[in-house]
PDB file of C-alpha atoms and ligand atoms in Angstrom:
ATOM      1  CA  UNK A 605      78.147  95.405  98.865  1.00  0.00           C
ATOM      2  CA  UNK A 606      80.923  97.968  98.683  1.00  0.00           C
ATOM      3  CA  UNK A 607      84.355  96.529  99.248  1.00  0.00           C
ATOM      4  CA  UNK A 608      85.516  99.644 101.050  1.00  0.00           C
ATOM      5  CA  UNK A 609      83.619 102.461 102.723  1.00  0.00           C
ATOM      6  CA  UNK A 610      85.246 105.517 104.223  1.00  0.00           C
ATOM      7  CA  UNK A 611      83.030 107.823 106.250  1.00  0.00           C
ATOM      8  CA  UNK A 612      84.031 111.258 107.486  1.00  0.00           C
ATOM      9  CA  UNK A 613      87.694 110.319 107.861  1.00  0.00           C
ATOM     10  CA  UNK A 614      90.013 112.956 109.324  1.00  0.00           C
ATOM     11  CA  UNK A 615      93.698 112.377 109.987  1.00  0.00           C
ATOM     12  CA  UNK A 616      96.160 114.747 111.648  1.00  0.00           C
ATOM     13  CA  UNK A 617      99.867 114.747 112.339  1.00  0.00           C
ATOM     14  CA  UNK A 618     100.870 116.014 115.736  1.00  0.00           C
ATOM     15  CA  UNK A 619     104.255 117.681 115.791  1.00  0.00           C
ATOM     16  CA  UNK A 620     105.822 119.922 118.397  1.00  0.00           C
ATOM     17  CA  UNK A 621     105.043 122.816 116.121  1.00  0.00           C
ATOM     18  CA  UNK A 622     101.364 121.853 116.192  1.00  0.00           C
ATOM     19  CA  UNK A 623      98.705 119.893 114.385  1.00  0.00           C
ATOM     20  CA  UNK A 624      98.781 119.308 110.643  1.00  0.00           C
ATOM     21  CA  UNK A 625      95.374 118.361 109.299  1.00  0.00           C
ATOM     22  CA  UNK A 626      96.322 116.116 106.392  1.00  0.00           C
ATOM     23  CA  UNK A 627      92.937 114.526 105.672  1.00  0.00           C
ATOM     24  CA  UNK A 628      89.672 116.281 106.465  1.00  0.00           C
ATOM     25  CA  UNK A 629      86.245 114.628 106.617  1.00  0.00           C
ATOM     26  CA  UNK A 630      86.734 112.383 103.604  1.00  0.00           C
ATOM     27  CA  UNK A 631      83.919 110.039 102.591  1.00  0.00           C
ATOM     28  CA  UNK A 632      83.771 107.681  99.641  1.00  0.00           C
ATOM     29  CA  UNK A 633      83.100 104.087  98.791  1.00  0.00           C
ATOM     30  CA  UNK A 634      84.618 101.600  96.423  1.00  0.00           C
ATOM     31  CA  UNK A 635      82.763  98.859  94.605  1.00  0.00           C
ATOM     32  CA  UNK A 636      84.291  95.426  94.040  1.00  0.00           C
ATOM     33  CA  UNK A 637      86.453  95.471  90.919  1.00  0.00           C
ATOM     34  CA  UNK A 638      86.248  99.230  90.512  1.00  0.00           C
ATOM     35  CA  UNK A 639      89.213 101.437  89.627  1.00  0.00           C
ATOM     36  CA  UNK A 640      89.040 104.749  91.475  1.00  0.00           C
ATOM     37  CA  UNK A 641      91.653 107.301  90.531  1.00  0.00           C
ATOM     38  CA  UNK A 642      92.602 109.956  93.078  1.00  0.00           C
ATOM     39  CA  UNK A 643      94.199 113.143  91.829  1.00  0.00           C
ATOM     40  CA  UNK A 644      95.165 116.443  93.367  1.00  0.00           C
ATOM     41  CA  UNK A 645      98.094 118.746  93.998  1.00  0.00           C
ATOM     42  CA  UNK A 646     101.181 117.659  95.835  1.00  0.00           C
ATOM     43  CA  UNK A 647     100.639 117.655  99.603  1.00  0.00           C
ATOM     44  CA  UNK A 648      96.841 117.527  99.354  1.00  0.00           C
ATOM     45  CA  UNK A 649      96.640 114.281 101.328  1.00  0.00           C
ATOM     46  CA  UNK A 650      96.371 111.482  98.760  1.00  0.00           C
ATOM     47  CA  UNK A 651      99.074 109.263 100.221  1.00  0.00           C
ATOM     48  CA  UNK A 652      98.046 109.931 103.809  1.00  0.00           C
ATOM     49  CA  UNK A 653      94.457 108.974 102.924  1.00  0.00           C
ATOM     50  CA  UNK A 654      95.577 105.593 101.558  1.00  0.00           C
ATOM     51  CA  UNK A 655      98.066 104.956 104.333  1.00  0.00           C
ATOM     52  CA  UNK A 656      95.440 105.707 106.952  1.00  0.00           C
ATOM     53  CA  UNK A 657      93.106 103.114 105.421  1.00  0.00           C
ATOM     54  CA  UNK A 658      95.799 100.419 105.515  1.00  0.00           C
ATOM     55  CA  UNK A 659      97.172 101.838 108.802  1.00  0.00           C
ATOM     56  CA  UNK A 660     100.714 102.417 107.688  1.00  0.00           C
ATOM     57  CA  UNK A 661     101.032 105.871 109.201  1.00  0.00           C
ATOM     58  CA  UNK A 662     103.748 106.934 111.620  1.00  0.00           C
ATOM     59  CA  UNK A 663     102.835 107.142 115.310  1.00  0.00           C
ATOM     60  CA  UNK A 664     102.536 110.908 115.208  1.00  0.00           C
ATOM     61  CA  UNK A 665      99.525 110.582 112.919  1.00  0.00           C
ATOM     62  CA  UNK A 666      96.110 109.939 114.410  1.00  0.00           C
ATOM     63  CA  UNK A 667      92.699 109.226 112.978  1.00  0.00           C
ATOM     64  CA  UNK A 668      90.623 112.027 114.464  1.00  0.00           C
ATOM     65  CA  UNK A 669      87.186 111.277 113.123  1.00  0.00           C
ATOM     66  CA  UNK A 670      85.445 108.765 110.975  1.00  0.00           C
ATOM     67  CA  UNK A 671      85.057 105.128 110.129  1.00  0.00           C
ATOM     68  CA  UNK A 672      86.613 102.675 107.704  1.00  0.00           C
ATOM     69  CA  UNK A 673      84.647  99.603 106.659  1.00  0.00           C
ATOM     70  CA  UNK A 674      86.010  96.674 104.693  1.00  0.00           C
ATOM     71  CA  UNK A 675      83.270  94.558 103.085  1.00  0.00           C
ATOM     72  CA  UNK A 676      80.800  96.120 105.484  1.00  0.00           C
ATOM     73  CA  UNK A 677      82.826  95.368 108.602  1.00  0.00           C
ATOM     74  CA  UNK A 678      84.278  98.198 110.624  1.00  0.00           C
ATOM     75  CA  UNK A 679      88.072  98.051 110.808  1.00  0.00           C
ATOM     76  CA  UNK A 680      88.756 101.541 112.179  1.00  0.00           C
ATOM     77  CA  UNK A 681      89.826 100.289 115.585  1.00  0.00           C
ATOM     78  CA  UNK A 682      91.767  97.260 114.371  1.00  0.00           C
ATOM     79  CA  UNK A 683      95.002  96.458 116.194  1.00  0.00           C
ATOM     80  CA  UNK A 684      98.294  96.215 114.345  1.00  0.00           C
ATOM     81  CA  UNK A 685      98.003  92.427 114.450  1.00  0.00           C
ATOM     82  CA  UNK A 686      94.549  92.444 112.898  1.00  0.00           C
ATOM     83  CA  UNK A 687      95.725  94.929 110.276  1.00  0.00           C
ATOM     84  CA  UNK A 688      98.700  92.753 109.385  1.00  0.00           C
ATOM     85  CA  UNK A 689      96.269  89.975 108.637  1.00  0.00           C
ATOM     86  CA  UNK A 690      94.189  92.270 106.443  1.00  0.00           C
ATOM     87  CA  UNK A 691      97.246  93.600 104.652  1.00  0.00           C
ATOM     88  CA  UNK A 692      98.415  90.068 103.953  1.00  0.00           C
ATOM     89  CA  UNK A 693      95.113  88.880 102.578  1.00  0.00           C
ATOM     90  CA  UNK A 694      92.769  91.677 101.543  1.00  0.00           C
ATOM     91  CA  UNK A 695      94.751  94.874 101.010  1.00  0.00           C
ATOM     92  CA  UNK A 696      97.929  95.239  98.995  1.00  0.00           C
ATOM     93  CA  UNK A 697      99.978  98.299  98.274  1.00  0.00           C
ATOM     94  CA  UNK A 698     102.399  99.347  95.586  1.00  0.00           C
ATOM     95  CA  UNK A 699     104.338 102.576  95.656  1.00  0.00           C
ATOM     96  CA  UNK A 700     106.153 104.860  93.311  1.00  0.00           C
ATOM     97  CA  UNK A 701     109.665 103.504  93.244  1.00  0.00           C
ATOM     98  CA  UNK A 702     109.870  99.756  92.653  1.00  0.00           C
ATOM     99  CA  UNK A 703     113.574  99.606  93.450  1.00  0.00           C
ATOM    100  CA  UNK A 704     113.049 100.778  97.017  1.00  0.00           C
ATOM    101  CA  UNK A 705     110.154  98.341  97.447  1.00  0.00           C
ATOM    102  CA  UNK A 706     112.340  95.353  96.561  1.00  0.00           C
ATOM    103  CA  UNK A 707     115.077  93.922  98.721  1.00  0.00           C
ATOM    104  CA  UNK A 708     118.312  94.227  96.677  1.00  0.00           C
ATOM    105  CA  UNK A 709     119.895  91.231  98.445  1.00  0.00           C
ATOM    106  CA  UNK A 710     117.188  88.662  97.703  1.00  0.00           C
ATOM    107  CA  UNK A 711     116.156  87.090  94.409  1.00  0.00           C
ATOM    108  CA  UNK A 712     112.781  88.355  93.232  1.00  0.00           C
ATOM    109  CA  UNK A 713     111.464  84.799  93.353  1.00  0.00           C
ATOM    110  CA  UNK A 714     112.377  84.497  97.040  1.00  0.00           C
ATOM    111  CA  UNK A 715     110.646  87.812  97.746  1.00  0.00           C
ATOM    112  CA  UNK A 716     107.462  86.725  96.027  1.00  0.00           C
ATOM    113  CA  UNK A 717     107.694  83.339  97.783  1.00  0.00           C
ATOM    114  CA  UNK A 718     107.780  85.107 101.144  1.00  0.00           C
ATOM    115  CA  UNK A 719     104.547  86.945 100.305  1.00  0.00           C
ATOM    116  CA  UNK A 720     102.982  83.666  99.152  1.00  0.00           C
ATOM    117  CA  UNK A 721     104.043  81.989 102.409  1.00  0.00           C
ATOM    118  CA  UNK A 722     102.391  84.719 104.472  1.00  0.00           C
ATOM    119  CA  UNK A 723      99.157  84.327 102.557  1.00  0.00           C
ATOM    120  CA  UNK A 724      99.169  80.535 102.287  1.00  0.00           C
ATOM    121  CA  UNK A 725     101.358  78.969 104.980  1.00  0.00           C
ATOM    122  CA  UNK A 726      99.877  75.545 104.227  1.00  0.00           C
ATOM    123  CA  UNK A 727     101.591  75.282 100.825  1.00  0.00           C
ATOM    124  CA  UNK A 728     104.619  73.038 100.423  1.00  0.00           C
ATOM    125  CA  UNK A 729     107.878  74.536  99.136  1.00  0.00           C
ATOM    126  CA  UNK A 730     107.188  73.088  95.742  1.00  0.00           C
ATOM    127  CA  UNK A 731     103.624  74.452  95.585  1.00  0.00           C
ATOM    128  CA  UNK A 732     104.843  77.822  96.793  1.00  0.00           C
ATOM    129  CA  UNK A 733     107.420  77.989  94.047  1.00  0.00           C
ATOM    130  CA  UNK A 734     104.810  77.001  91.445  1.00  0.00           C
ATOM    131  CA  UNK A 735     102.719  79.923  92.678  1.00  0.00           C
ATOM    132  CA  UNK A 736     105.736  82.254  92.355  1.00  0.00           C
ATOM    133  CA  UNK A 737     106.166  81.269  88.715  1.00  0.00           C
ATOM    134  CA  UNK A 738     102.433  81.643  88.115  1.00  0.00           C
ATOM    135  CA  UNK A 739     102.488  85.157  89.601  1.00  0.00           C
ATOM    136  CA  UNK A 740     105.496  86.199  87.514  1.00  0.00           C
ATOM    137  CA  UNK A 741     103.725  84.946  84.396  1.00  0.00           C
ATOM    138  CA  UNK A 742     100.550  86.744  85.446  1.00  0.00           C
ATOM    139  CA  UNK A 743     102.392  90.074  85.526  1.00  0.00           C
ATOM    140  CA  UNK A 744     103.904  89.398  82.119  1.00  0.00           C
ATOM    141  CA  UNK A 745     107.467  88.361  82.894  1.00  0.00           C
ATOM    142  CA  UNK A 746     108.920  86.097  80.217  1.00  0.00           C
ATOM    143  CA  UNK A 747     111.070  83.105  81.088  1.00  0.00           C
ATOM    144  CA  UNK A 748     109.621  83.304  84.585  1.00  0.00           C
ATOM    145  CA  UNK A 749     111.486  80.260  85.907  1.00  0.00           C
ATOM    146  CA  UNK A 750     114.822  81.760  85.008  1.00  0.00           C
ATOM    147  CA  UNK A 751     113.856  85.268  86.072  1.00  0.00           C
ATOM    148  CA  UNK A 752     112.695  84.116  89.498  1.00  0.00           C
ATOM    149  CA  UNK A 753     116.285  83.379  90.488  1.00  0.00           C
ATOM    150  CA  UNK A 754     117.558  86.825  89.518  1.00  0.00           C
ATOM    151  CA  UNK A 755     118.074  89.878  91.715  1.00  0.00           C
ATOM    152  CA  UNK A 756     116.378  93.277  91.411  1.00  0.00           C
ATOM    153  CA  UNK A 757     119.424  94.856  89.725  1.00  0.00           C
ATOM    154  CA  UNK A 758     118.902  92.476  86.809  1.00  0.00           C
ATOM    155  CA  UNK A 759     115.562  94.120  86.122  1.00  0.00           C
ATOM    156  CA  UNK A 760     114.613  97.372  84.395  1.00  0.00           C
ATOM    157  CA  UNK A 761     112.352  99.783  86.312  1.00  0.00           C
ATOM    158  CA  UNK A 762     109.265  98.534  84.495  1.00  0.00           C
ATOM    159  CA  UNK A 763     110.134  94.886  85.075  1.00  0.00           C
ATOM    160  CA  UNK A 764     110.897  95.622  88.727  1.00  0.00           C
ATOM    161  CA  UNK A 765     107.488  97.256  89.109  1.00  0.00           C
ATOM    162  CA  UNK A 766     105.941  94.105  87.636  1.00  0.00           C
ATOM    163  CA  UNK A 767     107.717  92.108  90.354  1.00  0.00           C
ATOM    164  CA  UNK A 768     106.366  94.475  93.004  1.00  0.00           C
ATOM    165  CA  UNK A 769     102.889  93.943  91.579  1.00  0.00           C
ATOM    166  CA  UNK A 770     103.474  90.165  91.701  1.00  0.00           C
ATOM    167  CA  UNK A 771     104.302  90.489  95.411  1.00  0.00           C
ATOM    168  CA  UNK A 772     101.142  92.552  95.936  1.00  0.00           C
ATOM    169  CA  UNK A 773      99.057  89.959  94.092  1.00  0.00           C
ATOM    170  CA  UNK A 774     100.405  87.104  96.204  1.00  0.00           C
ATOM    171  CA  UNK A 775      97.887  88.222  98.811  1.00  0.00           C
ATOM    172  CA  UNK A 776      95.047  87.869  96.293  1.00  0.00           C
ATOM    173  CA  UNK A 777      93.838  91.283  97.458  1.00  0.00           C
ATOM    174  CA  UNK A 778      90.309  92.612  97.304  1.00  0.00           C
ATOM    175  CA  UNK A 779      91.741  96.136  97.128  1.00  0.00           C
ATOM    176  CA  UNK A 780      95.033  97.193  95.606  1.00  0.00           C
ATOM    177  CA  UNK A 781      96.354 100.622  96.622  1.00  0.00           C
ATOM    178  CA  UNK A 782      98.684 101.937  93.947  1.00  0.00           C
ATOM    179  CA  UNK A 783     100.368 105.210  94.912  1.00  0.00           C
ATOM    180  CA  UNK A 784     101.834 106.681  91.726  1.00  0.00           C
ATOM    181  CA  UNK A 785     103.015 103.269  90.539  1.00  0.00           C
ATOM    182  CA  UNK A 786     104.137 104.528  87.146  1.00  0.00           C
ATOM    183  CA  UNK A 787     105.653 107.907  88.015  1.00  0.00           C
ATOM    184  CA  UNK A 788     109.267 106.733  88.021  1.00  0.00           C
ATOM    185  CA  UNK A 789     108.896 104.947  84.668  1.00  0.00           C
ATOM    186  CA  UNK A 790     109.285 106.206  81.126  1.00  0.00           C
ATOM    187  CA  UNK A 791     106.136 106.682  79.075  1.00  0.00           C
ATOM    188  CA  UNK A 792     106.236 103.346  77.263  1.00  0.00           C
ATOM    189  CA  UNK A 793     106.616 101.483  80.531  1.00  0.00           C
ATOM    190  CA  UNK A 794     103.821 103.530  82.108  1.00  0.00           C
ATOM    191  CA  UNK A 795     101.495 102.390  79.341  1.00  0.00           C
ATOM    192  CA  UNK A 796     102.460  98.770  79.850  1.00  0.00           C
ATOM    193  CA  UNK A 797     101.978  98.852  83.603  1.00  0.00           C
ATOM    194  CA  UNK A 798      98.559 100.471  83.205  1.00  0.00           C
ATOM    195  CA  UNK A 799      97.526  97.898  80.642  1.00  0.00           C
ATOM    196  CA  UNK A 800      98.636  95.280  83.143  1.00  0.00           C
ATOM    197  CA  UNK A 801      96.554  96.820  85.945  1.00  0.00           C
ATOM    198  CA  UNK A 802      93.490  96.810  83.692  1.00  0.00           C
ATOM    199  CA  UNK A 803      94.095  93.224  82.677  1.00  0.00           C
ATOM    200  CA  UNK A 804      94.565  92.139  86.289  1.00  0.00           C
ATOM    201  CA  UNK A 805      91.405  93.880  87.359  1.00  0.00           C
ATOM    202  CA  UNK A 806      89.524  91.915  84.684  1.00  0.00           C
ATOM    203  CA  UNK A 807      91.148  88.627  85.579  1.00  0.00           C
ATOM    204  CA  UNK A 808      91.169  88.889  89.352  1.00  0.00           C
ATOM    205  CA  UNK A 809      88.235  91.216  90.018  1.00  0.00           C
ATOM    206  CA  UNK A 810      90.161  93.290  92.530  1.00  0.00           C
ATOM    207  CA  UNK A 811      89.312  96.924  93.158  1.00  0.00           C
ATOM    208  CA  UNK A 812      92.094  99.472  92.683  1.00  0.00           C
ATOM    209  CA  UNK A 813      92.698 102.863  94.243  1.00  0.00           C
ATOM    210  CA  UNK A 814      95.162 104.525  91.949  1.00  0.00           C
ATOM    211  CA  UNK A 815      96.874 107.774  92.841  1.00  0.00           C
ATOM    212  CA  UNK A 816      98.346 109.657  89.928  1.00  0.00           C
ATOM    213  CA  UNK A 817      99.371 113.134  88.835  1.00  0.00           C
ATOM    214  CA  UNK A 818      98.973 112.198  85.220  1.00  0.00           C
ATOM    215  CA  UNK A 819      95.515 112.969  83.775  1.00  0.00           C
ATOM    216  CA  UNK A 820      96.280 110.795  80.744  1.00  0.00           C
ATOM    217  CA  UNK A 821      96.838 107.840  83.032  1.00  0.00           C
ATOM    218  CA  UNK A 822      93.664 108.598  84.910  1.00  0.00           C
ATOM    219  CA  UNK A 823      91.542 108.944  81.785  1.00  0.00           C
ATOM    220  CA  UNK A 824      92.724 105.639  80.491  1.00  0.00           C
ATOM    221  CA  UNK A 825      91.902 103.471  83.481  1.00  0.00           C
ATOM    222  CA  UNK A 826      89.470 105.187  85.818  1.00  0.00           C
ATOM    223  CA  UNK A 827      85.919 103.994  86.387  1.00  0.00           C
ATOM    224  CA  UNK A 828      85.472 106.955  88.696  1.00  0.00           C
ATOM    225  CA  UNK A 829      87.767 109.795  89.615  1.00  0.00           C
ATOM    226  CA  UNK A 830      88.236 111.832  92.765  1.00  0.00           C
ATOM    227  CA  UNK A 831      89.916 115.137  93.274  1.00  0.00           C
ATOM    228  CA  UNK A 832      91.498 116.094  96.570  1.00  0.00           C
ATOM    229  CA  UNK A 833      92.303 119.612  97.647  1.00  0.00           C
ATOM    230  CA  UNK A 834      93.911 120.641 100.889  1.00  0.00           C
ATOM    231  CA  UNK A 835      92.983 117.412 102.686  1.00  0.00           C
ATOM    232  CA  UNK A 836      89.406 117.332 101.471  1.00  0.00           C
ATOM    233  CA  UNK A 837      87.878 115.035  98.913  1.00  0.00           C
ATOM    234  CA  UNK A 838      86.654 117.951  96.937  1.00  0.00           C
ATOM    235  CA  UNK A 839      84.947 116.095  94.109  1.00  0.00           C
ATOM    236  CA  UNK A 840      84.209 112.479  93.251  1.00  0.00           C
ATOM    237  CA  UNK A 841      82.303 111.117  90.331  1.00  0.00           C
ATOM    238  CA  UNK A 842      82.250 110.268  86.704  1.00  0.00           C
ATOM    239  CA  UNK A 843      85.748 110.481  85.218  1.00  0.00           C
ATOM    240  CA  UNK A 844      84.729 112.831  82.410  1.00  0.00           C
ATOM    241  CA  UNK A 845      82.995 115.236  84.745  1.00  0.00           C
ATOM    242  CA  UNK A 846      86.030 115.414  86.978  1.00  0.00           C
ATOM    243  CA  UNK A 847      88.254 116.048  83.987  1.00  0.00           C
ATOM    244  CA  UNK A 848      86.118 118.882  82.793  1.00  0.00           C
ATOM    245  CA  UNK A 849      86.429 120.327  86.251  1.00  0.00           C
ATOM    246  CA  UNK A 850      90.201 119.903  86.234  1.00  0.00           C
ATOM    247  CA  UNK A 851      90.575 121.528  82.848  1.00  0.00           C
ATOM    248  CA  UNK A 852      88.085 124.282  83.614  1.00  0.00           C
ATOM    249  CA  UNK A 853      89.740 125.193  86.891  1.00  0.00           C
ATOM    250  CA  UNK A 854      93.256 124.652  85.631  1.00  0.00           C
ATOM    251  CA  UNK A 855      94.305 122.192  88.306  1.00  0.00           C
TER     252      UNK A 855
HETATM  253  N1  LIG B 248     105.342 112.342 108.463  1.00  0.00           N
HETATM  254  C1  LIG B 248     104.658 113.481 108.355  1.00  0.00           C
HETATM  255  N2  LIG B 248     104.732 114.433 109.324  1.00  0.00           N
HETATM  256  C2  LIG B 248     104.038 115.562 109.235  1.00  0.00           C
HETATM  257  N3  LIG B 248     103.241 115.870 108.223  1.00  0.00           N
HETATM  258  C3  LIG B 248     103.126 115.005 107.231  1.00  0.00           C
HETATM  259  C4  LIG B 248     103.833 113.747 107.229  1.00  0.00           C
HETATM  260  N4  LIG B 248     103.512 113.075 106.107  1.00  0.00           N
HETATM  261  C5  LIG B 248     102.645 113.865 105.429  1.00  0.00           C
HETATM  262  N5  LIG B 248     102.423 115.008 106.101  1.00  0.00           N
HETATM  263  C6  LIG B 248     101.547 116.122 105.679  1.00  0.00           C
HETATM  264  O1  LIG B 248     100.335 115.604 105.231  1.00  0.00           O
HETATM  265  C7  LIG B 248      99.905 116.319 104.086  1.00  0.00           C
HETATM  266  C8  LIG B 248      99.500 115.355 103.007  1.00  0.00           C
HETATM  267  O2  LIG B 248     100.642 114.639 102.564  1.00  0.00           O
HETATM  268  P1  LIG B 248     100.544 113.498 101.459  1.00  0.00           P
HETATM  269  O3  LIG B 248     101.843 112.807 101.479  1.00  0.00           O
HETATM  270  O4  LIG B 248      99.331 112.695 101.677  1.00  0.00           O
HETATM  271  O5  LIG B 248     100.379 114.345 100.115  1.00  0.00           O
HETATM  272  P2  LIG B 248     100.164 113.778  98.628  1.00  0.00           P
HETATM  273  O6  LIG B 248      98.847 114.287  98.158  1.00  0.00           O
HETATM  274  O7  LIG B 248     100.367 112.305  98.606  1.00  0.00           O
HETATM  275  O8  LIG B 248     101.310 114.538  97.839  1.00  0.00           O
HETATM  276  P3  LIG B 248     102.252 114.030  96.631  1.00  0.00           P
HETATM  277  O9  LIG B 248     101.424 114.177  95.398  1.00  0.00           O
HETATM  278  O10 LIG B 248     103.389 114.956  96.653  1.00  0.00           O
HETATM  279  O11 LIG B 248     102.639 112.599  96.914  1.00  0.00           O
HETATM  280  C9  LIG B 248     101.028 117.247 103.681  1.00  0.00           C
HETATM  281  O12 LIG B 248     100.640 118.553 103.974  1.00  0.00           O
HETATM  282  C10 LIG B 248     102.186 116.849 104.526  1.00  0.00           C
HETATM  283  O13 LIG B 248     102.874 117.977 104.986  1.00  0.00           O
HETATM  284 MG1  LIG B 249     101.809 111.070  97.784  1.00  0.00          MG
END
């Protein structure tokens, strides 16, 4: 069964100046463990599409048409409370700038521990901390025990993004939404984070929706690729086919 199914999804922003149709009649599905890359020009609706699935849109945005199904179950009408549960256990998100995603006043270990507590409230302090160390090791942070006590400013951008990924993984998500997770990093770090995403997909079997502007990134990790244009999911399919299209049409 598909882990995620989106059918005919349309999302608009309603401002005083009028309606902005950010996502128009988008349909796609995601298989368990699959990496789907979404590309497209700036402003074409990639982030709004993901945020509308996890329901992290501002109040002025409304889902106008369509359905969202998670593991076959319709979640379109879920309340904020129900969504919080889903976001803590089935969906996780990582965004472009790791430094804004981390709390500068808390050790990274404490931040990961908080995510672990939300997911598994039954764990003792000790077990929770063991899980924190395990997660830091999983995302490739050396000397995890020592690092857990440090603050975000002790970390480079790439290391900070690894910590953000550790927080996202605390939920043991079925779907990870990664909105340009490597854009703020230098090329070497980008490579490392992508290699990590691939490794995690293998190990944990989670599906990933990865938004990127970088065709090199996309080519490296995508099982399938999608191209958005002006709010529409214009093309979706085999990565190579989509690339040919991108190159041919000069996107
Ligand atoms: N808070 C908002 N209020 C009004 N319109 C918005 C808001 N957020 C996004 N939009 C509109 O929705 C459309 C899609 O925006 P979105 O952020 O999804 O683009 P994107 O494809 O993620 O672009 P980028 O590659 O630059 O991140 C844009 O036209 C934008 O103007
Ligand atoms: Mg965006």
